[in-house]
C-alpha positions as a Markdown table, in Angstrom:
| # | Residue | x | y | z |
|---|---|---|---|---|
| 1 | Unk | 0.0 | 0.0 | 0.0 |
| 2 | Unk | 1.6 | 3.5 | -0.9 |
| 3 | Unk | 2.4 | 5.8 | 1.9 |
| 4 | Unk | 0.2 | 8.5 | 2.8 |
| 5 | Unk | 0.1 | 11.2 | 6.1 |
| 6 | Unk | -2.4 | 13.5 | 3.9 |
| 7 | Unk | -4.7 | 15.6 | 6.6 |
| 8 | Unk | -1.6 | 15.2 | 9.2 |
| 9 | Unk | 0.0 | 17.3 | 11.1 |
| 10 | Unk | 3.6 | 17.1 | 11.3 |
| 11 | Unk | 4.5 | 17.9 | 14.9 |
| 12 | Unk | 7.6 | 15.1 | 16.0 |
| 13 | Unk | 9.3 | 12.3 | 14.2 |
| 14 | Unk | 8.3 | 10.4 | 16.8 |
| 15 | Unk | 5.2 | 10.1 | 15.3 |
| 16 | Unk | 6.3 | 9.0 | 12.1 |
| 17 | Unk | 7.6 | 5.7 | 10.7 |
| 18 | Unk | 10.8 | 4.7 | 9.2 |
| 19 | Unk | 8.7 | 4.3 | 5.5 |
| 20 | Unk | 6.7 | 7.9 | 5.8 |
| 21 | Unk | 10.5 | 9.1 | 7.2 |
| 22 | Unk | 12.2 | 8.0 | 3.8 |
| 23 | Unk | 8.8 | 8.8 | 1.9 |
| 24 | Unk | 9.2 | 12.3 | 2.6 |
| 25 | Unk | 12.8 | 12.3 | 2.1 |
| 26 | Unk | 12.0 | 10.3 | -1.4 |
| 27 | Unk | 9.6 | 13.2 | -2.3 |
| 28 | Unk | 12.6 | 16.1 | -1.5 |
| 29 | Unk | 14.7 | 15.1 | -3.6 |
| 30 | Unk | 12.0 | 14.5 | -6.5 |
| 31 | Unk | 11.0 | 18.2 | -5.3 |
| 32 | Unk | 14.3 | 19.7 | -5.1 |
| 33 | Unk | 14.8 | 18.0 | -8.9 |
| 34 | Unk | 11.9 | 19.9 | -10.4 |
| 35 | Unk | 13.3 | 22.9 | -8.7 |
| 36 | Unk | 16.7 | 23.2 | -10.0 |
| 37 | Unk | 15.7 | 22.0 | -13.6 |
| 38 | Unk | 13.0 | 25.4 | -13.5 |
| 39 | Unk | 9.8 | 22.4 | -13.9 |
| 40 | Unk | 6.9 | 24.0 | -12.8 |
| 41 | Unk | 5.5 | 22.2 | -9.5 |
| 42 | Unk | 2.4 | 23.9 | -8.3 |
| 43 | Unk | 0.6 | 21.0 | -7.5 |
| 44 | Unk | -1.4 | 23.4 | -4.5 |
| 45 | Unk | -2.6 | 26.2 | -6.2 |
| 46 | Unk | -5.5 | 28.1 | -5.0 |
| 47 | Unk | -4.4 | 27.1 | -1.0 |
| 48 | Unk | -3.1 | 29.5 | 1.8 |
| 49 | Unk | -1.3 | 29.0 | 4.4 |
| 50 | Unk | 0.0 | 30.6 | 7.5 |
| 51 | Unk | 2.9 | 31.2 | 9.5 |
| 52 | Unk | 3.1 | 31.7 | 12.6 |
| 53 | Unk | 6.5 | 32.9 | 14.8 |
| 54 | Unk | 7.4 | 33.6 | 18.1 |
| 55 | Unk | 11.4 | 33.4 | 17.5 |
| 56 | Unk | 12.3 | 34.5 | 14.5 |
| 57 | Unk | 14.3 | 32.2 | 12.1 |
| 58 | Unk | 15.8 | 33.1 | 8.6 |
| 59 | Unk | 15.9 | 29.3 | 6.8 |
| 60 | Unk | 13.0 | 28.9 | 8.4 |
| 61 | Unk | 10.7 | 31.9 | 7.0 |
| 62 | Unk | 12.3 | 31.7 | 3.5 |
| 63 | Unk | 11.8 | 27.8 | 3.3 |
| 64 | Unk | 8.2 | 28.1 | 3.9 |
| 65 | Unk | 7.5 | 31.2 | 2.1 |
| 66 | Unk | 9.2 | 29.7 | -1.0 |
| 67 | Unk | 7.9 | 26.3 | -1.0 |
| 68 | Unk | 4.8 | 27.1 | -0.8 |
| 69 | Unk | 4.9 | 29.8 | -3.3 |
| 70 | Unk | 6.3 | 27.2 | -5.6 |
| 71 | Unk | 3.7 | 24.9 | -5.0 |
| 72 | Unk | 1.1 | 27.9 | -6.1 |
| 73 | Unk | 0.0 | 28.6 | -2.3 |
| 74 | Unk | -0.8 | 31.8 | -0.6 |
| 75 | Unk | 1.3 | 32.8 | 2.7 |
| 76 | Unk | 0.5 | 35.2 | 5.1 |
| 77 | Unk | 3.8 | 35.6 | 7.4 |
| 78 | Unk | 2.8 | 36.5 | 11.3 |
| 79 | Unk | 5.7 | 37.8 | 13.1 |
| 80 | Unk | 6.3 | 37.8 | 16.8 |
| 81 | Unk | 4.1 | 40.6 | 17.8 |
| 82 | Unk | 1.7 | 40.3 | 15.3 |
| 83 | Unk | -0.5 | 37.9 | 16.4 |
| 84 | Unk | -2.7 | 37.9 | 19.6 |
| 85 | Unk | -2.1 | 34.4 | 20.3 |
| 86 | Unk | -1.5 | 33.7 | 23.9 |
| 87 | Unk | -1.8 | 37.4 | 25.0 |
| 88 | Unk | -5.3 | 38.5 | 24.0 |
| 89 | Unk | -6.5 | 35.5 | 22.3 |
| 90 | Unk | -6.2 | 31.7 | 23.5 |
| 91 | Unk | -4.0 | 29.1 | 21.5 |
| 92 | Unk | -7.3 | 27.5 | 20.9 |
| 93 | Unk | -9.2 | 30.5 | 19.7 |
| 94 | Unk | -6.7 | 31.7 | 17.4 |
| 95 | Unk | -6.1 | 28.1 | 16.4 |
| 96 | Unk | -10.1 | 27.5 | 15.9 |
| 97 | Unk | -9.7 | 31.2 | 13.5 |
| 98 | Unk | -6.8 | 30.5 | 12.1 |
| 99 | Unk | -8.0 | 26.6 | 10.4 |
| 100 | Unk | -11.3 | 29.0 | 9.3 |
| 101 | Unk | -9.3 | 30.8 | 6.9 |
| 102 | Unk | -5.7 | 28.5 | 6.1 |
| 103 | Unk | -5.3 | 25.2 | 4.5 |
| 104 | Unk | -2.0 | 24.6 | 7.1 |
| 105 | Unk | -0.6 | 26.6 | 9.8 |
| 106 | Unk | 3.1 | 26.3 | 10.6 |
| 107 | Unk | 4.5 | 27.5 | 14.3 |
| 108 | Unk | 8.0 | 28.2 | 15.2 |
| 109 | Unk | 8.1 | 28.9 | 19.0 |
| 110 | Unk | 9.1 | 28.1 | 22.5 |
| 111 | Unk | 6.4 | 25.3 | 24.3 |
| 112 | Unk | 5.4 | 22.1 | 22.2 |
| 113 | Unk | 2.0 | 22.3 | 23.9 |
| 114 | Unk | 1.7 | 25.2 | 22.3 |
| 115 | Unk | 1.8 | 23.4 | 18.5 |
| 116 | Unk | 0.1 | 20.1 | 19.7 |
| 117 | Unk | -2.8 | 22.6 | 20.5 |
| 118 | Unk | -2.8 | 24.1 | 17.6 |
| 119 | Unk | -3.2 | 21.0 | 15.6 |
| 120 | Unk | -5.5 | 19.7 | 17.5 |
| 121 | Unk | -8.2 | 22.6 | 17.8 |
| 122 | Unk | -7.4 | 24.2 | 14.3 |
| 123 | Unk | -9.0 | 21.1 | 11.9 |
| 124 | Unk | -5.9 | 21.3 | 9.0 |
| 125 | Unk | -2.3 | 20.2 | 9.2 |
| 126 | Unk | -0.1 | 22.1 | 11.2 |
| 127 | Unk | 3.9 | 21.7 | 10.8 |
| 128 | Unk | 6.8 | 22.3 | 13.8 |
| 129 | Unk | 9.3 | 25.0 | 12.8 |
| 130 | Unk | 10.7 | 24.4 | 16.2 |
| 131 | Unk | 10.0 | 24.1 | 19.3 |
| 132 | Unk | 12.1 | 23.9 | 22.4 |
| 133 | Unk | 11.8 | 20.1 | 22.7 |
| 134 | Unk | 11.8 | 18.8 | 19.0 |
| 135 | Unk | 12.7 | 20.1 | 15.8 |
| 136 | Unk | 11.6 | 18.3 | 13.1 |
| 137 | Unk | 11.5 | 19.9 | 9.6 |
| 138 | Unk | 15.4 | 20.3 | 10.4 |
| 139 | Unk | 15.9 | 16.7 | 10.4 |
| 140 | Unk | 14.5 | 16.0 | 7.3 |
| 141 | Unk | 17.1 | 19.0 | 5.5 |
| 142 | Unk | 20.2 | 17.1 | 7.6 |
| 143 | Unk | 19.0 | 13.1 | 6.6 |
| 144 | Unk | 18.5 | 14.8 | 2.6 |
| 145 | Unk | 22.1 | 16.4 | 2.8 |
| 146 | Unk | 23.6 | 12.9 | 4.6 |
| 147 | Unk | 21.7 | 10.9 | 1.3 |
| 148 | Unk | 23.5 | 13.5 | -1.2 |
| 149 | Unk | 27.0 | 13.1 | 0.6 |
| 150 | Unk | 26.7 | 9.6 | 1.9 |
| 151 | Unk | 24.4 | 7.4 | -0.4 |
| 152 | Unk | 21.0 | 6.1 | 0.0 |
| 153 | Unk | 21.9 | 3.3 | 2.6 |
| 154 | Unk | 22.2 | 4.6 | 6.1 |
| 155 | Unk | 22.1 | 1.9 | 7.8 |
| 156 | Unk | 25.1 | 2.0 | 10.0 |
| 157 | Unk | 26.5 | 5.0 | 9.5 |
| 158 | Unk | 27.5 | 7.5 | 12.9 |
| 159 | Unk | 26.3 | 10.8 | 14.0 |
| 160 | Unk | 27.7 | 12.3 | 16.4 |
| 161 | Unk | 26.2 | 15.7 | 17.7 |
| 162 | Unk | 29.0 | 17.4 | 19.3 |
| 163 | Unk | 28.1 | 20.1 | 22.6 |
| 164 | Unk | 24.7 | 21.1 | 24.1 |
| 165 | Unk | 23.6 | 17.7 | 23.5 |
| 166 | Unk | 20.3 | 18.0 | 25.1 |
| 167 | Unk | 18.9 | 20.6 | 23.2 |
| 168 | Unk | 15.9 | 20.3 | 20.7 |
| 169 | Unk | 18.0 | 19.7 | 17.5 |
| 170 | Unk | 20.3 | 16.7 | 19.1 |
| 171 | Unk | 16.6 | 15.2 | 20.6 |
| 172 | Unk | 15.5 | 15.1 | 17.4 |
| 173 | Unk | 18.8 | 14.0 | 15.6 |
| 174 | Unk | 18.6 | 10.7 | 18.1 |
| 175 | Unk | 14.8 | 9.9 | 16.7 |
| 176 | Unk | 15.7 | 10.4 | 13.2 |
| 177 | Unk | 18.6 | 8.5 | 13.6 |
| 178 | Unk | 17.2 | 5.5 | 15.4 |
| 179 | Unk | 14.4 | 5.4 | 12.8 |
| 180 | Unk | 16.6 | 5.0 | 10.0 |
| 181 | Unk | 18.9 | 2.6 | 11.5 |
| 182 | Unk | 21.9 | 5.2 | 12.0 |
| 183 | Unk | 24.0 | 5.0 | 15.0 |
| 184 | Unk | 23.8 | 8.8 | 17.2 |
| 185 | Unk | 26.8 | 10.0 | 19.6 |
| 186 | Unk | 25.6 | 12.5 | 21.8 |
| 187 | Unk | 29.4 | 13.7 | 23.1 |
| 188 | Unk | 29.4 | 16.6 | 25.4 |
| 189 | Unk | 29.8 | 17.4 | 29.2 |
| 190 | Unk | 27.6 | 15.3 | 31.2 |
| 191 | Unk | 25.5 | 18.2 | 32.4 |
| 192 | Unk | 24.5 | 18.8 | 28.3 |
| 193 | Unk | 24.1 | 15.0 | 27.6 |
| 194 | Unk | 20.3 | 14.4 | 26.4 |
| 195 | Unk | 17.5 | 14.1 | 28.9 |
| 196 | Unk | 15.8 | 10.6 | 29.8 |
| 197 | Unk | 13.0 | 10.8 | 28.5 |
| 198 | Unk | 14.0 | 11.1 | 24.6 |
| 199 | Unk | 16.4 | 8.6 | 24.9 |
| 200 | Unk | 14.7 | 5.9 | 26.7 |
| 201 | Unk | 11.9 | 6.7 | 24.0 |
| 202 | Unk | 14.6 | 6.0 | 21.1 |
| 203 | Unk | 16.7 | 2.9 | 22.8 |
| 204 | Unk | 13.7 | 0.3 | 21.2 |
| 205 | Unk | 13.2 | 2.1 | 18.4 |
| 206 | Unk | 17.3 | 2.0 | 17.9 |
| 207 | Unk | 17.0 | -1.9 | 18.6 |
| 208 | Unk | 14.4 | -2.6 | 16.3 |
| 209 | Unk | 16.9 | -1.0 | 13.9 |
| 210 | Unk | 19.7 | -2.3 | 14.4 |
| 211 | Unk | 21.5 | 0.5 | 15.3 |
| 212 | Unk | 22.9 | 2.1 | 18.7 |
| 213 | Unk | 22.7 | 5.2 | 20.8 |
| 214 | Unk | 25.9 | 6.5 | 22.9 |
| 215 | Unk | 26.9 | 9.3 | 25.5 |
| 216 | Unk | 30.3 | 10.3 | 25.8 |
| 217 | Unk | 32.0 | 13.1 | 27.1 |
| 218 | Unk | 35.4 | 12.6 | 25.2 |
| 219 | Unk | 35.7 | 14.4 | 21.8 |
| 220 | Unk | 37.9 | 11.9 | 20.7 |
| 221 | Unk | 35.9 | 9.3 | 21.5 |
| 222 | Unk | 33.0 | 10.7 | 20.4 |
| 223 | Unk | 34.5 | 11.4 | 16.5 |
| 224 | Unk | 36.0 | 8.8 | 16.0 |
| 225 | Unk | 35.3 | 6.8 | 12.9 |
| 226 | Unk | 32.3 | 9.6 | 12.8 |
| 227 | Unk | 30.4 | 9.2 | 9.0 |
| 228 | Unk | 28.9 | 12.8 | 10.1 |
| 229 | Unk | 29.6 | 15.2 | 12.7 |
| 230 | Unk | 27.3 | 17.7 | 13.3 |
| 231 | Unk | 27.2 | 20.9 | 16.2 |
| 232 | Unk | 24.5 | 23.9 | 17.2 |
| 233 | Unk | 25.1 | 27.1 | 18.4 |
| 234 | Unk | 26.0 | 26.7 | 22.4 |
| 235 | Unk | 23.1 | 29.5 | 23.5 |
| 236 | Unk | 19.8 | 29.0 | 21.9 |
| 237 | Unk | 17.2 | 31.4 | 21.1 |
| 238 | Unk | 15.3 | 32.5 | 24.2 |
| 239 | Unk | 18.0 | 31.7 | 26.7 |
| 240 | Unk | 19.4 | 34.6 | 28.5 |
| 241 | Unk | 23.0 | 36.1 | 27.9 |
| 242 | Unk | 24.0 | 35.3 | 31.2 |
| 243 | Unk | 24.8 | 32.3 | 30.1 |
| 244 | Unk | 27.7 | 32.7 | 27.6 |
| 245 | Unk | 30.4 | 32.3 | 30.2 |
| 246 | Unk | 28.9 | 29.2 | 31.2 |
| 247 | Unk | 28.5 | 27.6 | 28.6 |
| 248 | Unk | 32.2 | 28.6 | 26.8 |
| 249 | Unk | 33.7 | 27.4 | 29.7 |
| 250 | Unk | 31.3 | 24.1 | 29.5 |
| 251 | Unk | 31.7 | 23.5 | 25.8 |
| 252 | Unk | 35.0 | 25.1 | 24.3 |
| 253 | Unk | 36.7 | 21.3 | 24.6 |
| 254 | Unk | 33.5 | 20.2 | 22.2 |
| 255 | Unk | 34.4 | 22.8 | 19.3 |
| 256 | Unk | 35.1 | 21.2 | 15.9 |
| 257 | Unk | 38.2 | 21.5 | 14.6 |
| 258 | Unk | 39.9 | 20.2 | 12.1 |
| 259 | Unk | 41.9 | 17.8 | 14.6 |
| 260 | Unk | 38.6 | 16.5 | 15.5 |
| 261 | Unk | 37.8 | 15.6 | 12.0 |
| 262 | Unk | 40.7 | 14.2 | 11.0 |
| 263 | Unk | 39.9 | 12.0 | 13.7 |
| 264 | Unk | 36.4 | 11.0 | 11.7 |
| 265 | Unk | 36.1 | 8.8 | 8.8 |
| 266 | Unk | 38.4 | 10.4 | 5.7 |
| 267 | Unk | 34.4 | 10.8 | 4.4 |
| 268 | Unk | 33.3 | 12.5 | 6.6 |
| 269 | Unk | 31.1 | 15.3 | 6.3 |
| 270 | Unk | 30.8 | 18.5 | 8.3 |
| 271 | Unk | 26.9 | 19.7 | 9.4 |
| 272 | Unk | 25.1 | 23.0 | 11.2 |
| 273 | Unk | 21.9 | 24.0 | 11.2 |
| 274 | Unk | 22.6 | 27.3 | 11.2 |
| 275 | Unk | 23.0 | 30.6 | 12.2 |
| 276 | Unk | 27.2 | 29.3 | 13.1 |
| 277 | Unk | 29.7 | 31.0 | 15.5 |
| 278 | Unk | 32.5 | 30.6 | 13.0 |
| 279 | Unk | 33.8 | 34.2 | 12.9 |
| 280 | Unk | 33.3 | 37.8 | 14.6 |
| 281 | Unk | 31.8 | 39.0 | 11.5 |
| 282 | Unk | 28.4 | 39.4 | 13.5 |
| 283 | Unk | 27.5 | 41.5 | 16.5 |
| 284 | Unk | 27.3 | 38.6 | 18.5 |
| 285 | Unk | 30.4 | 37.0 | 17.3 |
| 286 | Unk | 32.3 | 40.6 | 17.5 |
| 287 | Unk | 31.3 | 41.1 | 21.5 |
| 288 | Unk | 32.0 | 37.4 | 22.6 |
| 289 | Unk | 35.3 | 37.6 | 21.2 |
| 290 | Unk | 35.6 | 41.3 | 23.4 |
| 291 | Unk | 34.2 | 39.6 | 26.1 |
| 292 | Unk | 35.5 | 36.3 | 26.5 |
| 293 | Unk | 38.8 | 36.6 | 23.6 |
| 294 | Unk | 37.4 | 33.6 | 21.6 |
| 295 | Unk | 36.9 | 34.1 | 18.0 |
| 296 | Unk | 35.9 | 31.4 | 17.3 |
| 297 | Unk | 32.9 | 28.8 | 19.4 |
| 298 | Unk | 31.1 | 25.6 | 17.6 |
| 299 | Unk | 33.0 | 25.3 | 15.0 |
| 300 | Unk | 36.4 | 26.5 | 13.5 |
| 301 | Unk | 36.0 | 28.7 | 10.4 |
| 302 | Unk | 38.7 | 26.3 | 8.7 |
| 303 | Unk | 36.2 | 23.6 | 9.4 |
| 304 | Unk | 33.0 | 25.4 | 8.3 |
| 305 | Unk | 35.0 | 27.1 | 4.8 |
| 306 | Unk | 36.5 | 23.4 | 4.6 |
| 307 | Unk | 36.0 | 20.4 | 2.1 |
| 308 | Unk | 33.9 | 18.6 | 4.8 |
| 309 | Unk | 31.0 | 21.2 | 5.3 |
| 310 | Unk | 27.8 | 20.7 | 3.8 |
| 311 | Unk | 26.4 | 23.4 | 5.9 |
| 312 | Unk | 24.9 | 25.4 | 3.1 |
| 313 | Unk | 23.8 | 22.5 | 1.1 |
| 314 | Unk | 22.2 | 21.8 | 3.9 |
| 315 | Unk | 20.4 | 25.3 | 4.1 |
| 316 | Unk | 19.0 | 24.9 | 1.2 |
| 317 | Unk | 17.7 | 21.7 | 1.5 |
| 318 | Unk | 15.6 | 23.0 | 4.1 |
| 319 | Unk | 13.3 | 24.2 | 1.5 |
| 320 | Unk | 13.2 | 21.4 | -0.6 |
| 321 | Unk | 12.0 | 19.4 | 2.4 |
| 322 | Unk | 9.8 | 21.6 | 3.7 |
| 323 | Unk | 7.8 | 21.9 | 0.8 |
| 324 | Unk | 7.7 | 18.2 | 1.3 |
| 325 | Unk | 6.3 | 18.3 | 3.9 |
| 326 | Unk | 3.4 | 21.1 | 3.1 |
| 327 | Unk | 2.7 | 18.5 | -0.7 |
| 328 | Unk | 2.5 | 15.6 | 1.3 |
| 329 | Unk | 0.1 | 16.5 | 4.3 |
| 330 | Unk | -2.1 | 18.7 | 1.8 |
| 331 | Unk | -2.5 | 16.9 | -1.0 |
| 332 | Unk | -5.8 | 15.3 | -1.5 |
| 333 | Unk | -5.0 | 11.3 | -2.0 |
């Protein structure tokens, strides 16, 4: 029977299987084919959708304004500020207007319950541009870029997610990664290692897989013979800057360098989901490196301007998938 999540919502991979996992993946790159050979694709025209932020996001906005443009949709962008929701107006009342007007509502905020509402009150598919627990859409541009680099066949490759390894983009690495039989290294100091909850939800998915899930807190252990190695900013949107000291102190022995890589498979490929800490060409960048004398955090800038980096390949793919992801819960089966 083909695979179909038409009239979903696509809220955690959790809620997905391995075959609608590579489905969607499948359908990318199909996407992403029509779109560089200039193939018209609007395979949605006369819909709308909406999108709705609390933190703001570049690849995030321009991946589902574009997609869904390409697929002939409407979008009406709703900025943080913009909206009522949660101040004025109930998630469920502006989720019971909102599914009035839109085909599909996509939310980029802080508290999942805050998109699981949403989906449920609002009647159409609504998609997770992030949240602070999962992060899904992201997963689907990484697992495209690991195909175009790696091959097809997953099974048994290694990620390793290197620093704040309990943040919403390394939970979400470990589920896509189980699903699709990929071993994931979470290496970073114990207090960033991932919470219990994800990964006792992950350790039978990882077994019926055939693949394995690891904590370390040595780098070198933790790269080692790496197929991918992959890092995140170390303060994520909507913590406080109080925190910069802690965490460069915390994670500075977890930055990707070139001798860290070299210690990875000679394949290896280089991934961040963006924006990176490479340089002090940004304000941020330009007063840590003031503040603390680093110029660099994550990542080296040898390493992200390197060979190995599929960062930007990966930017883009954002699109591709996400517009995956809006065909494939809209369309009408």
């Amino acid at each position: 029977m083909p695979v179909s999540i038409s009239g979903r919502s696509f809220l955690r991979l959790l809620d997905f299987s391995r075959e609608e996992i590579e489905y969607l993946l499948d359908l990318s790159a199909e996407l992403k084919e029509l779109k560089h050979n200039r193939t018209p694709h609007r395979y949605l025209e006369g819909r709308n959708i909406a999108i709705l932020f609390q933190k703001t996001s570049t690849r995030t906005r321009c991946s589902f304004e574009v997609g869904a443009m390409d697929l002939g949709m409407g979008v009406t962008y709703l900025e943080p500020g913009s909206s009522q929701m949660g101040k004025k107006e109930s998630i469920e009342d502006t989720a019971r207007v909102l599914g009035r007007m839109y085909d599909g509502i996509e939310f980029r905020g802080f508290a999942q319950s805050d998109v699981e509402e949403l989906a449920e009150k609002s009647g159409v598919p609504v998609w997770n541009g992030l949240t602070d627990l999962w992060h899904p859409t992201q997963m689907l541009a990484d697992i495209l870029t690991v195909r175009e680099s790696l091959g097809d066949d997953l099974e048994g490759r290694t990620l390793v997610f290197m620093g704040d390894a309990k943040n919403n983009v390394a939970r979400s690495l470990m589920v896509v990664c189980s699903k699709l039989g990929m071993n994931f290294v979470a290496c970073g100091p114990e207090e960033c290692l991932p919470a219990n909850d994800v990964i006792e939800a992950c350790k039978p998915i990882a077994a019926e897989n055939g693949c394995e899930i690891r904590l370390t807190t040595n780098p070198e252990e933790g790269v080692r013979d790496a197929d991918v190695v992959y890092t995140d900013v170390w303060v994520s949107m909507g913590e406080p800057e109080e925190v910069w000291a802690e965490r460069i102190e915390q994670l500075s022995p977890y930055r990707v360098t070139s001798e860290l890589m070299a210690l990875a498979k000679p394949e290896a490929i280089f991934l961040h989901c963006l924006p990176a800490f490479h340089d002090t060409n940004t304000t941020t960048g330009a007063e840590i490196a003031e503040k603390f004398g680093i110029t660099e955090m994550e990542v080296t800038d040898e390493v992200f301007e390197g060979p190995q980096s599929r960062v930007f390949d990966e930017a883009e793919n954002r699109m591709h998938t996400i517009k995956a992801v809006m065909y494939a819960t809209l369309k009408e089966d």
